[in-house]
Coordinates of N, CA and C and ligand atoms in Angstrom, one line a residue:
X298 N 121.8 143.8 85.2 CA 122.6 144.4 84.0 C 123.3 145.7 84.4
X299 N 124.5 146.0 84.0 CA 124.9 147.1 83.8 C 124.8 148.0 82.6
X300 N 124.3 149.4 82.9 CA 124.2 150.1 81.6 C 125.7 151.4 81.5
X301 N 125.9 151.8 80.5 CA 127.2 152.8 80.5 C 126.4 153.8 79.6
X302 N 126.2 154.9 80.0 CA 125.4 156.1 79.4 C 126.1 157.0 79.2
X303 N 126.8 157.8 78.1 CA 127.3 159.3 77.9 C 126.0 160.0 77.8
X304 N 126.1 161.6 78.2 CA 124.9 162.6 78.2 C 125.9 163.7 78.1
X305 N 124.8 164.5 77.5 CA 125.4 166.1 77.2 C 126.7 166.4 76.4
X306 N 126.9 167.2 76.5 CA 127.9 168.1 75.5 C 129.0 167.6 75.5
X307 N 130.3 168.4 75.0 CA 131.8 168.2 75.9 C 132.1 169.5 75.4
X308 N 133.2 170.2 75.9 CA 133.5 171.8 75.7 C 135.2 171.1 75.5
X309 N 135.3 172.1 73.8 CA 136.7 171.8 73.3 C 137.1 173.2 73.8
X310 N 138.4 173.4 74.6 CA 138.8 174.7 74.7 C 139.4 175.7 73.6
X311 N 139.6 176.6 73.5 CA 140.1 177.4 72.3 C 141.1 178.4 73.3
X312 N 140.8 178.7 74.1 CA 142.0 179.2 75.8 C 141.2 179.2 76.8
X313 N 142.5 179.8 77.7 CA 141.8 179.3 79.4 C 139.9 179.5 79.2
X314 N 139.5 180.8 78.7 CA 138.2 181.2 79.1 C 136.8 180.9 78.2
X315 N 137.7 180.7 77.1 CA 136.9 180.0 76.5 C 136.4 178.8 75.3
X316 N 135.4 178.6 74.8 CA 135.5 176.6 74.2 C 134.5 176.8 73.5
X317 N 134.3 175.6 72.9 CA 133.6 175.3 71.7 C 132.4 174.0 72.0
X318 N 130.8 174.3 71.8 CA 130.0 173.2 72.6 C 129.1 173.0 71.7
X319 N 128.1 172.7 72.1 CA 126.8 172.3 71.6 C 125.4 172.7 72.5
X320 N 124.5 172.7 72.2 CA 123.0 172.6 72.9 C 122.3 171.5 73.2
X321 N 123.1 170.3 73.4 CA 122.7 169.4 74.1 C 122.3 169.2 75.9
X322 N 121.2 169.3 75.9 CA 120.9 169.5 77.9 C 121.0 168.4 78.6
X323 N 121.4 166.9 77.7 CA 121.8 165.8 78.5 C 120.3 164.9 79.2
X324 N 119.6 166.0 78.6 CA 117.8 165.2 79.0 C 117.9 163.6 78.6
X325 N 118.1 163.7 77.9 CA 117.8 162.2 77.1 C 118.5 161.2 78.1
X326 N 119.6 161.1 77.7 CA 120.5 160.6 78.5 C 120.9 160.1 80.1
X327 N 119.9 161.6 80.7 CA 119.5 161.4 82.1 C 118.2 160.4 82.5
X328 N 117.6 161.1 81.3 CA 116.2 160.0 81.4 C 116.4 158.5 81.3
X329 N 117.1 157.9 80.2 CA 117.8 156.6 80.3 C 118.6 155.9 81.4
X330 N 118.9 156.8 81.9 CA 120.2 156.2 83.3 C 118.9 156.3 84.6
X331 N 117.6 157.1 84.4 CA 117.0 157.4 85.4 C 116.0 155.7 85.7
X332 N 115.8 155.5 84.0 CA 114.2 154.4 83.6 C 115.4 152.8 84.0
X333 N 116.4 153.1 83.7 CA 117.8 151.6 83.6 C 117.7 151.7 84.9
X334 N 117.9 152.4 86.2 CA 117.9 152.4 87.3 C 116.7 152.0 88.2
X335 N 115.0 153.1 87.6 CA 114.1 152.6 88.3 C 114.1 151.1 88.0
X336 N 114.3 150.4 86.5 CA 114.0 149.1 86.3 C 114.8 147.8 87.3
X337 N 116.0 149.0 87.8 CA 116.4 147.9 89.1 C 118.5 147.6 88.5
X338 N 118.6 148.1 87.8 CA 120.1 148.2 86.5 C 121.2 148.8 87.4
X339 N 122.1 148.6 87.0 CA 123.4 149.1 87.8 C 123.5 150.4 86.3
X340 N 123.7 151.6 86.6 CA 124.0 152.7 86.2 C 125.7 153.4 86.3
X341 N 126.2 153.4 85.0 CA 127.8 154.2 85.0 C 127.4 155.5 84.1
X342 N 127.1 156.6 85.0 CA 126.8 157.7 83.8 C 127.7 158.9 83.6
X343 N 128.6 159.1 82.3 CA 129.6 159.8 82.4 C 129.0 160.8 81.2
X344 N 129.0 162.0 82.4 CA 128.5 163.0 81.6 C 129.6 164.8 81.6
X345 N 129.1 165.5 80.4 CA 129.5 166.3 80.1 C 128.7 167.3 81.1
X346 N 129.1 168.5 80.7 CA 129.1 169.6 81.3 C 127.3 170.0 81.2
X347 N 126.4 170.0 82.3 CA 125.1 170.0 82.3 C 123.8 170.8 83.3
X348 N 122.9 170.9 83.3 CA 122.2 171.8 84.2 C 121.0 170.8 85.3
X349 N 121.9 169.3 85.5 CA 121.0 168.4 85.8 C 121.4 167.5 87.0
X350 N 120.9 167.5 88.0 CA 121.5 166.5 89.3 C 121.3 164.9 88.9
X351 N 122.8 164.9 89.2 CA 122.9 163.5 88.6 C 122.3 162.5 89.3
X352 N 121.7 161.3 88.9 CA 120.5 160.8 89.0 C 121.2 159.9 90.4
X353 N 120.5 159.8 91.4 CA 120.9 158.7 93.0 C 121.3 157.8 92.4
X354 N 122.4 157.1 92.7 CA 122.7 156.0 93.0 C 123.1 155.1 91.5
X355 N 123.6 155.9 91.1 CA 124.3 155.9 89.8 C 125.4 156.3 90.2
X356 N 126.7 155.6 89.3 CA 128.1 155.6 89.9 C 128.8 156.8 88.1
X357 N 128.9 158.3 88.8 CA 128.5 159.4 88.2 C 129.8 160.0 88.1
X358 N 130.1 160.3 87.1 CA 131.6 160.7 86.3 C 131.1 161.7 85.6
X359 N 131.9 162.8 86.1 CA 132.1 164.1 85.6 C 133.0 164.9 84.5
X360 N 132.6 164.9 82.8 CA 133.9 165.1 82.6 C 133.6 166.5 81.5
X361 N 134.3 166.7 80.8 CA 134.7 167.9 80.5 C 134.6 168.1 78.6
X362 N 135.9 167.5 78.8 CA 136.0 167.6 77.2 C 135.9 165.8 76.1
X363 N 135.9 165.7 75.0 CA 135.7 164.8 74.3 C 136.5 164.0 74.8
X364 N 138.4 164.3 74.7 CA 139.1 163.4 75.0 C 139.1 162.3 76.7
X365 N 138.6 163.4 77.4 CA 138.0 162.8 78.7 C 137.3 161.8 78.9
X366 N 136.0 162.3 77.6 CA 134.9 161.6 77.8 C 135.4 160.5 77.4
X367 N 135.9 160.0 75.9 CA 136.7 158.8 75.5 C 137.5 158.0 76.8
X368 N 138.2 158.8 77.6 CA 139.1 157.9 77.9 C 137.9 157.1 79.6
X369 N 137.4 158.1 80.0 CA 136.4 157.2 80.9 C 135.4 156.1 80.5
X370 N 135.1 156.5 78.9 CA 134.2 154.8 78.8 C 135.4 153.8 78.4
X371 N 136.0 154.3 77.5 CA 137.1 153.1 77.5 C 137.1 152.5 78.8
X372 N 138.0 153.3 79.9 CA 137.8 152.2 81.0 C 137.1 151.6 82.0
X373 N 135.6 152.5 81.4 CA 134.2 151.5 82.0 C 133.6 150.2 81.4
X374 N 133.7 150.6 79.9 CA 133.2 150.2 79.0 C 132.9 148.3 79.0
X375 N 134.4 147.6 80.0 CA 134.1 146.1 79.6 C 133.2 145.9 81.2
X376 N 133.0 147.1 82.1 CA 132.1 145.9 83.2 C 131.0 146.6 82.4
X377 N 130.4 146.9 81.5 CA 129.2 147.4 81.0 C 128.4 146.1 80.2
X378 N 126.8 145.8 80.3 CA 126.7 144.9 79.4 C 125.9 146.0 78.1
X379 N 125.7 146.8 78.4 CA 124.8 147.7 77.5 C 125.6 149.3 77.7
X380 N 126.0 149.8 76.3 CA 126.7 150.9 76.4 C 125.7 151.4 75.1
X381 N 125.1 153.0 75.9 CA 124.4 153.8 75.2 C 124.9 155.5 75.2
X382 N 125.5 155.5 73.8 CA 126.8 156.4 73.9 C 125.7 157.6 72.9
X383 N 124.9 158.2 74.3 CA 124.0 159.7 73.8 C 124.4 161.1 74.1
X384 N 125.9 160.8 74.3 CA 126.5 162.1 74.3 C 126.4 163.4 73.1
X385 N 126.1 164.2 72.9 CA 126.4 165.1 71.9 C 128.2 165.6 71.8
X386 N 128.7 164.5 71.5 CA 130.2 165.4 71.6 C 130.7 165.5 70.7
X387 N 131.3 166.8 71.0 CA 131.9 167.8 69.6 C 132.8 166.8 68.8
X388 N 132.3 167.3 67.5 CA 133.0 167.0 66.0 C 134.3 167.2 65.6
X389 N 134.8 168.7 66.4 CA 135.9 169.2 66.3 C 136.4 169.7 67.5
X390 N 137.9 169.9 67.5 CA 138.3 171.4 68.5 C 139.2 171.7 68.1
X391 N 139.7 172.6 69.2 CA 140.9 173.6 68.3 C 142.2 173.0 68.2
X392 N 143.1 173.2 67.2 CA 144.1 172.3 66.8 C 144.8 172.8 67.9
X393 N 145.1 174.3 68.5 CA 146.0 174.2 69.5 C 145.2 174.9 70.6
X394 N 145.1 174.9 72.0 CA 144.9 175.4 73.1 C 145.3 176.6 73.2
X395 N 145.2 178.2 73.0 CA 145.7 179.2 73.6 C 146.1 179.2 75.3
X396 N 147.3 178.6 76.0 CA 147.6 178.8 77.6 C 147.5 180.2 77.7
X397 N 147.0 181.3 76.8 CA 146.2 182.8 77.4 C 145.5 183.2 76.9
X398 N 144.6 184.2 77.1 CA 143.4 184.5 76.7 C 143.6 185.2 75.7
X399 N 143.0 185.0 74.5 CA 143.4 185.1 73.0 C 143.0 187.1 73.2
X400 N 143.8 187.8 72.6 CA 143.1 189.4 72.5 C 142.2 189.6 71.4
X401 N 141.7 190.3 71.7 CA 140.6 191.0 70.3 C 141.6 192.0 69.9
X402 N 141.2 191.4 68.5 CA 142.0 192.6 67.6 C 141.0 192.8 66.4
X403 N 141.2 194.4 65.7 CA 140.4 194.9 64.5 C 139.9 194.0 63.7
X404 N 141.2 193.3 63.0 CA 140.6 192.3 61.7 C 140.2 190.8 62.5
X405 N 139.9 189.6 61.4 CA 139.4 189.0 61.9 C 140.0 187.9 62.3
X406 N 140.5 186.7 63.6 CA 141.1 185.4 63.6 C 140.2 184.4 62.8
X407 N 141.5 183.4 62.2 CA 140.7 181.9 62.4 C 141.3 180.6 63.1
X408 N 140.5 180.3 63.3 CA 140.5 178.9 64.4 C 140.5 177.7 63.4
X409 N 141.5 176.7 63.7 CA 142.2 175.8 62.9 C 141.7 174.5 63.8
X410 N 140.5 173.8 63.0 CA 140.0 172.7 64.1 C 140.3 171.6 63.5
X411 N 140.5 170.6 64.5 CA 141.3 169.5 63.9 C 139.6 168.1 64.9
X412 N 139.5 167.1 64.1 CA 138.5 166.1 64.3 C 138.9 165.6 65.8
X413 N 137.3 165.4 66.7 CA 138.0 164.5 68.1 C 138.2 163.1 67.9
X414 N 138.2 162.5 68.2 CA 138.2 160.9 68.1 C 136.7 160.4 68.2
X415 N 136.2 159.8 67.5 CA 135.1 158.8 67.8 C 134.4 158.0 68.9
X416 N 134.1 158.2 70.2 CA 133.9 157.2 71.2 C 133.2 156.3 70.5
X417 N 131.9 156.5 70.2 CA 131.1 155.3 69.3 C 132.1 154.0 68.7
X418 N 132.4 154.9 67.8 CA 133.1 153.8 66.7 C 134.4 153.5 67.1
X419 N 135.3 153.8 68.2 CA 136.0 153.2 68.6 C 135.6 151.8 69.5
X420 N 134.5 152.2 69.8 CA 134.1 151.2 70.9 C 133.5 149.6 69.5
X421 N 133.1 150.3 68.4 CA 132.5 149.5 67.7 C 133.6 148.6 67.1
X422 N 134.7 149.3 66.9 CA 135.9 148.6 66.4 C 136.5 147.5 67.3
X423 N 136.6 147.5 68.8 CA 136.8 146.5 69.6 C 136.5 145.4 69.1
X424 N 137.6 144.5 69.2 CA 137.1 142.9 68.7 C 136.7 142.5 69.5
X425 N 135.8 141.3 69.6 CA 134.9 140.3 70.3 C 134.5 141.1 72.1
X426 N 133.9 142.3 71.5 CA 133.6 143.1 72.2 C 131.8 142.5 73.1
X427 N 132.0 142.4 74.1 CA 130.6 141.5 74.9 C 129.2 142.2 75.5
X428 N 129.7 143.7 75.0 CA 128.4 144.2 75.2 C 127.7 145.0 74.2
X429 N 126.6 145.2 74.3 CA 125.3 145.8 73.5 C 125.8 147.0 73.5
X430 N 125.9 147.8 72.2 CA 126.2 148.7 71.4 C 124.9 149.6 71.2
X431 N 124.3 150.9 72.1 CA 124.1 151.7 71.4 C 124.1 153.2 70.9
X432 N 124.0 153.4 69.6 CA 124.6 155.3 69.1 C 123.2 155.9 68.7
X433 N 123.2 157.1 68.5 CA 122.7 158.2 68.8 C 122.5 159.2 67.2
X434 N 122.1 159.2 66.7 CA 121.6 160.4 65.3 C 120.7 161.0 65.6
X435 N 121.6 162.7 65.8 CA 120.7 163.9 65.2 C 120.7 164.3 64.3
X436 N 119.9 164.5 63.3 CA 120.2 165.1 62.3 C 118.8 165.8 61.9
X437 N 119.4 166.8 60.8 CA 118.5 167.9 60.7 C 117.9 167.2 58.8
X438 N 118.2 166.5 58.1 CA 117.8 166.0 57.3 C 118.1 164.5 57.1
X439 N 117.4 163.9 56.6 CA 117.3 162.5 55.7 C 118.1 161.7 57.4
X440 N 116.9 161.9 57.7 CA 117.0 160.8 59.4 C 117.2 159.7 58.9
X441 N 117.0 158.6 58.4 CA 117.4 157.4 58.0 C 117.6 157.1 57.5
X442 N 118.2 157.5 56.5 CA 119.1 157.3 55.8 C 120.5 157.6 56.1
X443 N 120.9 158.9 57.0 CA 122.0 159.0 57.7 C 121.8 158.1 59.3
X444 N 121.3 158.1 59.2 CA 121.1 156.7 60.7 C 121.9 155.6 60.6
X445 N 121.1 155.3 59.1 CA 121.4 153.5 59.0 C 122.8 154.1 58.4
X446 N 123.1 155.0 58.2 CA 124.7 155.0 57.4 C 125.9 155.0 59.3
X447 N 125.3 155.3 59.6 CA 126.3 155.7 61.2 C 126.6 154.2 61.6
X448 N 124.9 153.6 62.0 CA 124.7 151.8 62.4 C 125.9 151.0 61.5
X449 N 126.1 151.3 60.5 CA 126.7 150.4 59.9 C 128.5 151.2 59.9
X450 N 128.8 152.3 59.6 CA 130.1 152.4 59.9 C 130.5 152.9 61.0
X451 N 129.7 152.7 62.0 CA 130.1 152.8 63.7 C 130.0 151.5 64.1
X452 N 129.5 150.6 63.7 CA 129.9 149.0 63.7 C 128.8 149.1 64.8
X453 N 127.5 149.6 65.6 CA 126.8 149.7 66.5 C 125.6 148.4 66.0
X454 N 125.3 148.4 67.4 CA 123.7 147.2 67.7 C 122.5 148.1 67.0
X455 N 122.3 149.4 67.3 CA 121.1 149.8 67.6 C 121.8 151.0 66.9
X456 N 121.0 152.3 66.4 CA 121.2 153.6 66.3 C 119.8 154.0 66.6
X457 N 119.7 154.9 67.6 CA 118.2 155.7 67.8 C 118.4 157.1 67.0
X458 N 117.9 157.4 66.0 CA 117.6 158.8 65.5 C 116.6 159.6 65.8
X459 N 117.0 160.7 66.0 CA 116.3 161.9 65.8 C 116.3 163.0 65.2
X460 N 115.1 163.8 65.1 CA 115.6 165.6 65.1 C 116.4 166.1 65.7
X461 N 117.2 166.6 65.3 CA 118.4 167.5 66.0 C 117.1 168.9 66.4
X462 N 116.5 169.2 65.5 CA 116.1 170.8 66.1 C 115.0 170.7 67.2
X463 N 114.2 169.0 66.9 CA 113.4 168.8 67.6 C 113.6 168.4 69.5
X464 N 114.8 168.0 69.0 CA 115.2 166.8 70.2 C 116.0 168.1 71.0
X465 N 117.5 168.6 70.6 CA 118.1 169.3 71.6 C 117.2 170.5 72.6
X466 N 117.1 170.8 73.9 CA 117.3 171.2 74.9 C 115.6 171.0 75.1
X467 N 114.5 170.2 74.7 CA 113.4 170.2 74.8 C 112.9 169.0 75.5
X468 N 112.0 169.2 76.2 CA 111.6 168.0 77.2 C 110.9 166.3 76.1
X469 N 110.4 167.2 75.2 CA 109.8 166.0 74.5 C 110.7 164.9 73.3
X470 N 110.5 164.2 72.9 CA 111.3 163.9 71.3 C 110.4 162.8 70.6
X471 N 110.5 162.8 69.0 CA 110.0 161.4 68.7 C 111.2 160.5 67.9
X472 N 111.5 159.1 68.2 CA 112.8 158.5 67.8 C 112.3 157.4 66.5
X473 N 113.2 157.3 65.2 CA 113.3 156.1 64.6 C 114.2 155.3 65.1
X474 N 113.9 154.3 65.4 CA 115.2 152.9 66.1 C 115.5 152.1 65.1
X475 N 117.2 152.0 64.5 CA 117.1 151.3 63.6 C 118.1 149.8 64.0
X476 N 117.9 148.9 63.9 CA 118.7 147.3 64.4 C 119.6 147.1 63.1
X477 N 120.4 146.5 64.0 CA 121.4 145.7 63.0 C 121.2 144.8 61.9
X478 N 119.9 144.2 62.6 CA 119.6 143.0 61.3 C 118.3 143.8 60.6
X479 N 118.4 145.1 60.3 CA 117.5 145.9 59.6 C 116.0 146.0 60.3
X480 N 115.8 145.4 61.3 CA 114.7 145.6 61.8 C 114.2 147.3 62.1
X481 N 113.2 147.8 61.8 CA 113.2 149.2 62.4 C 111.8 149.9 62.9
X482 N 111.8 150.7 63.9 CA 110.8 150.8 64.9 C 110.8 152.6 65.0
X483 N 109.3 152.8 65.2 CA 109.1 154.5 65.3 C 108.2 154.7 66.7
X484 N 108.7 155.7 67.7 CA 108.5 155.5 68.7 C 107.8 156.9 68.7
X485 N 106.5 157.6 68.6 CA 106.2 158.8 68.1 C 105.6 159.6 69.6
X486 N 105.9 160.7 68.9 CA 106.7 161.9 70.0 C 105.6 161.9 71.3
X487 N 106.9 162.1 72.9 CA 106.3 161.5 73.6 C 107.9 162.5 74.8
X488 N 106.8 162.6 76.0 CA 108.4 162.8 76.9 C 109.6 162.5 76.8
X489 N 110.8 162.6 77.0 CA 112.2 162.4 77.3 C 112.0 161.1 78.4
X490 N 111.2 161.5 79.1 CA 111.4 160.5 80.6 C 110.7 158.9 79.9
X491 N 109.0 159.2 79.1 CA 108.6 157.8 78.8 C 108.8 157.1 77.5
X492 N 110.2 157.9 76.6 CA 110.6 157.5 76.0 C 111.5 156.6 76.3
X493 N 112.6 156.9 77.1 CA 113.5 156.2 77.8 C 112.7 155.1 78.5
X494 N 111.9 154.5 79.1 CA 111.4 153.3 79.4 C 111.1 152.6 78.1
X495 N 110.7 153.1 77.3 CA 110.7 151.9 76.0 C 112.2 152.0 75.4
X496 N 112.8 152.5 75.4 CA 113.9 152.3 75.1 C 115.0 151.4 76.1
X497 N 114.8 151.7 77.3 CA 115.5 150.8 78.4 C 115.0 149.1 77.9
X498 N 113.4 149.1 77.9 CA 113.3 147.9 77.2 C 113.4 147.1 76.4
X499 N 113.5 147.9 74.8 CA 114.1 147.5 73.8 C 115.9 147.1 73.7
X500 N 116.0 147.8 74.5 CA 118.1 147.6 75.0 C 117.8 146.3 75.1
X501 N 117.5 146.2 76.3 CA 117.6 144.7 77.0 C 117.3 143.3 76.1
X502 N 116.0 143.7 75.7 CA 115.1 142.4 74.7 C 116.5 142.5 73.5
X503 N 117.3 143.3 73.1 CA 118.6 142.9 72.0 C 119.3 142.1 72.9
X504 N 119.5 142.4 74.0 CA 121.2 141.9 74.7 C 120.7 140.7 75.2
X505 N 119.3 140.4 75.3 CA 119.3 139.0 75.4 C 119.1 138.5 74.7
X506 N 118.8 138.7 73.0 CA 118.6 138.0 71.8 C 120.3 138.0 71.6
X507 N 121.4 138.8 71.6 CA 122.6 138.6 71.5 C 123.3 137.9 72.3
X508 N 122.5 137.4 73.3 CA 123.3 136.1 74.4 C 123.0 135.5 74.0
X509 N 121.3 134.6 73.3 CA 121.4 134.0 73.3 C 121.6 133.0 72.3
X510 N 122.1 133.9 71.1 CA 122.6 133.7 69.9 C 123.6 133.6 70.0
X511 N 124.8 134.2 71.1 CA 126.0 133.4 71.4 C 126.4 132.3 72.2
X512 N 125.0 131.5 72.9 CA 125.2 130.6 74.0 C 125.1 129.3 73.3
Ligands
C5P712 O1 128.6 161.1 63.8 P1 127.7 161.7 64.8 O2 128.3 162.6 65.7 O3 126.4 162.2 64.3 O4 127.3 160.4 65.6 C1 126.5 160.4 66.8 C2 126.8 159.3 67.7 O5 128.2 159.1 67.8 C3 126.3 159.5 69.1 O6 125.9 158.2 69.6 C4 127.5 160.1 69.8 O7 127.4 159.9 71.2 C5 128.6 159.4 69.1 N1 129.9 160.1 69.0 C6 131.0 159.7 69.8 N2 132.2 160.4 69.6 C7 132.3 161.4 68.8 C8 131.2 161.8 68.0 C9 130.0 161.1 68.1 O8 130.8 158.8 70.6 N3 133.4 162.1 68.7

């Protein structure tokens, strides 16, 4: 099988020197491309900007900002049979790029941010799309309830939630997994690395219940 993994952040610029990010360390994400790989998986891991050597023998894309990140799974996305889109990428950026470095002045600027594009839910929008769909919730209240709201208008297989305060930049996490056909699973807190093995496994056991439901 092939897996497609986004990790970490993406940095919207505001000018040359500086951007707009998140505290996502790309843990998670590494761990999954690491557990899809030990299990023997072809690995496409396109990651944001991170403090993490990319995992051997994974075929490893380097990118930058949101719109980047979009446009590299788009064009990985159909040799993929499992796309698990755990990026943290920004919600917004700035409506326009400063080409110089903005001055400090006395009173105060504002920054006019305009929405990035959705990778998830663009990918969910694809018609008769052939691979396993999975997204990603952090959130800081009402975990599932905002979960199952993403699964269903991100058009995804799977949504894994979590704590946002629990989960970003810390080795541990604990995840609710929620399915499409409402099935739902709590996976309680546990490493980054041996969470991703049950999760590598849970991928798979869908993408073969979704073949075989299409064969
Ligand atoms: O809507 P929210 O950002 O909470 O959704 C999180 C999920 O959507 C994650 O799987 C994340 O990778 C994905 N996402 C995306 N593109 C965006 C924003 C989020 O792929 N612009």
């Amino acid at each position: 099988m092939t897996f497609l993994i986004t990790a970490g952040p993406t940095r919207e610029a505001i000018d040359p020197v500086r951007y707009i990010s998140n505290r996502s360390s790309g843990k998670m994400g590494y761990a999954i491309a690491e557990a899809a790989l030990d299990a023997g998986h072809d690995v496409i891991l396109i990651s944001g900007p991170v403090n993490l050597a990319p995992p051997r023998n994974s075929k490893f894309i380097s990118v930058s900002t949101s719109d980047e990140m979009f446009d590299a799974v788009h064009q990985h996305a159909d040799s993929a049979d499992i796309c698990v889109l755990c990026a943290a990428v920004a919600d917004y950026k700035p409506a326009q790029v400063s080409p110089t470095k903005i001055k400090k002045r006395a009173d105060g600027i504002s920054l006019e941010l305009t929405p990035t594009r959705d990778i998830l839910q663009s990918l969910g929008q694809r018609q008769s799309r052939k691979f396993l769909l999975v997204g990603f919730a952090a959130e800081t209240d009402h975990l599932e309830a905002n979960a199952r709201e993403k699964l269903h208008k991100k058009n995804c297989d799977i949504i894994v939630g979590n704590d946002a305060r629990a989960a970003m930049e810390t080795d541990e996490n604990e995840l609710l997994i929620l399915f499409r056909d409402g099935e739902m699973k709590r996976i309680s807190r546990a490493p980054k690395n041996i969470l991703a093995y049950e999760l590598v496994k849970i991928f798979l056991n869908s993408q073969q219940k979704c073949l075989t439901k299409k064969m």
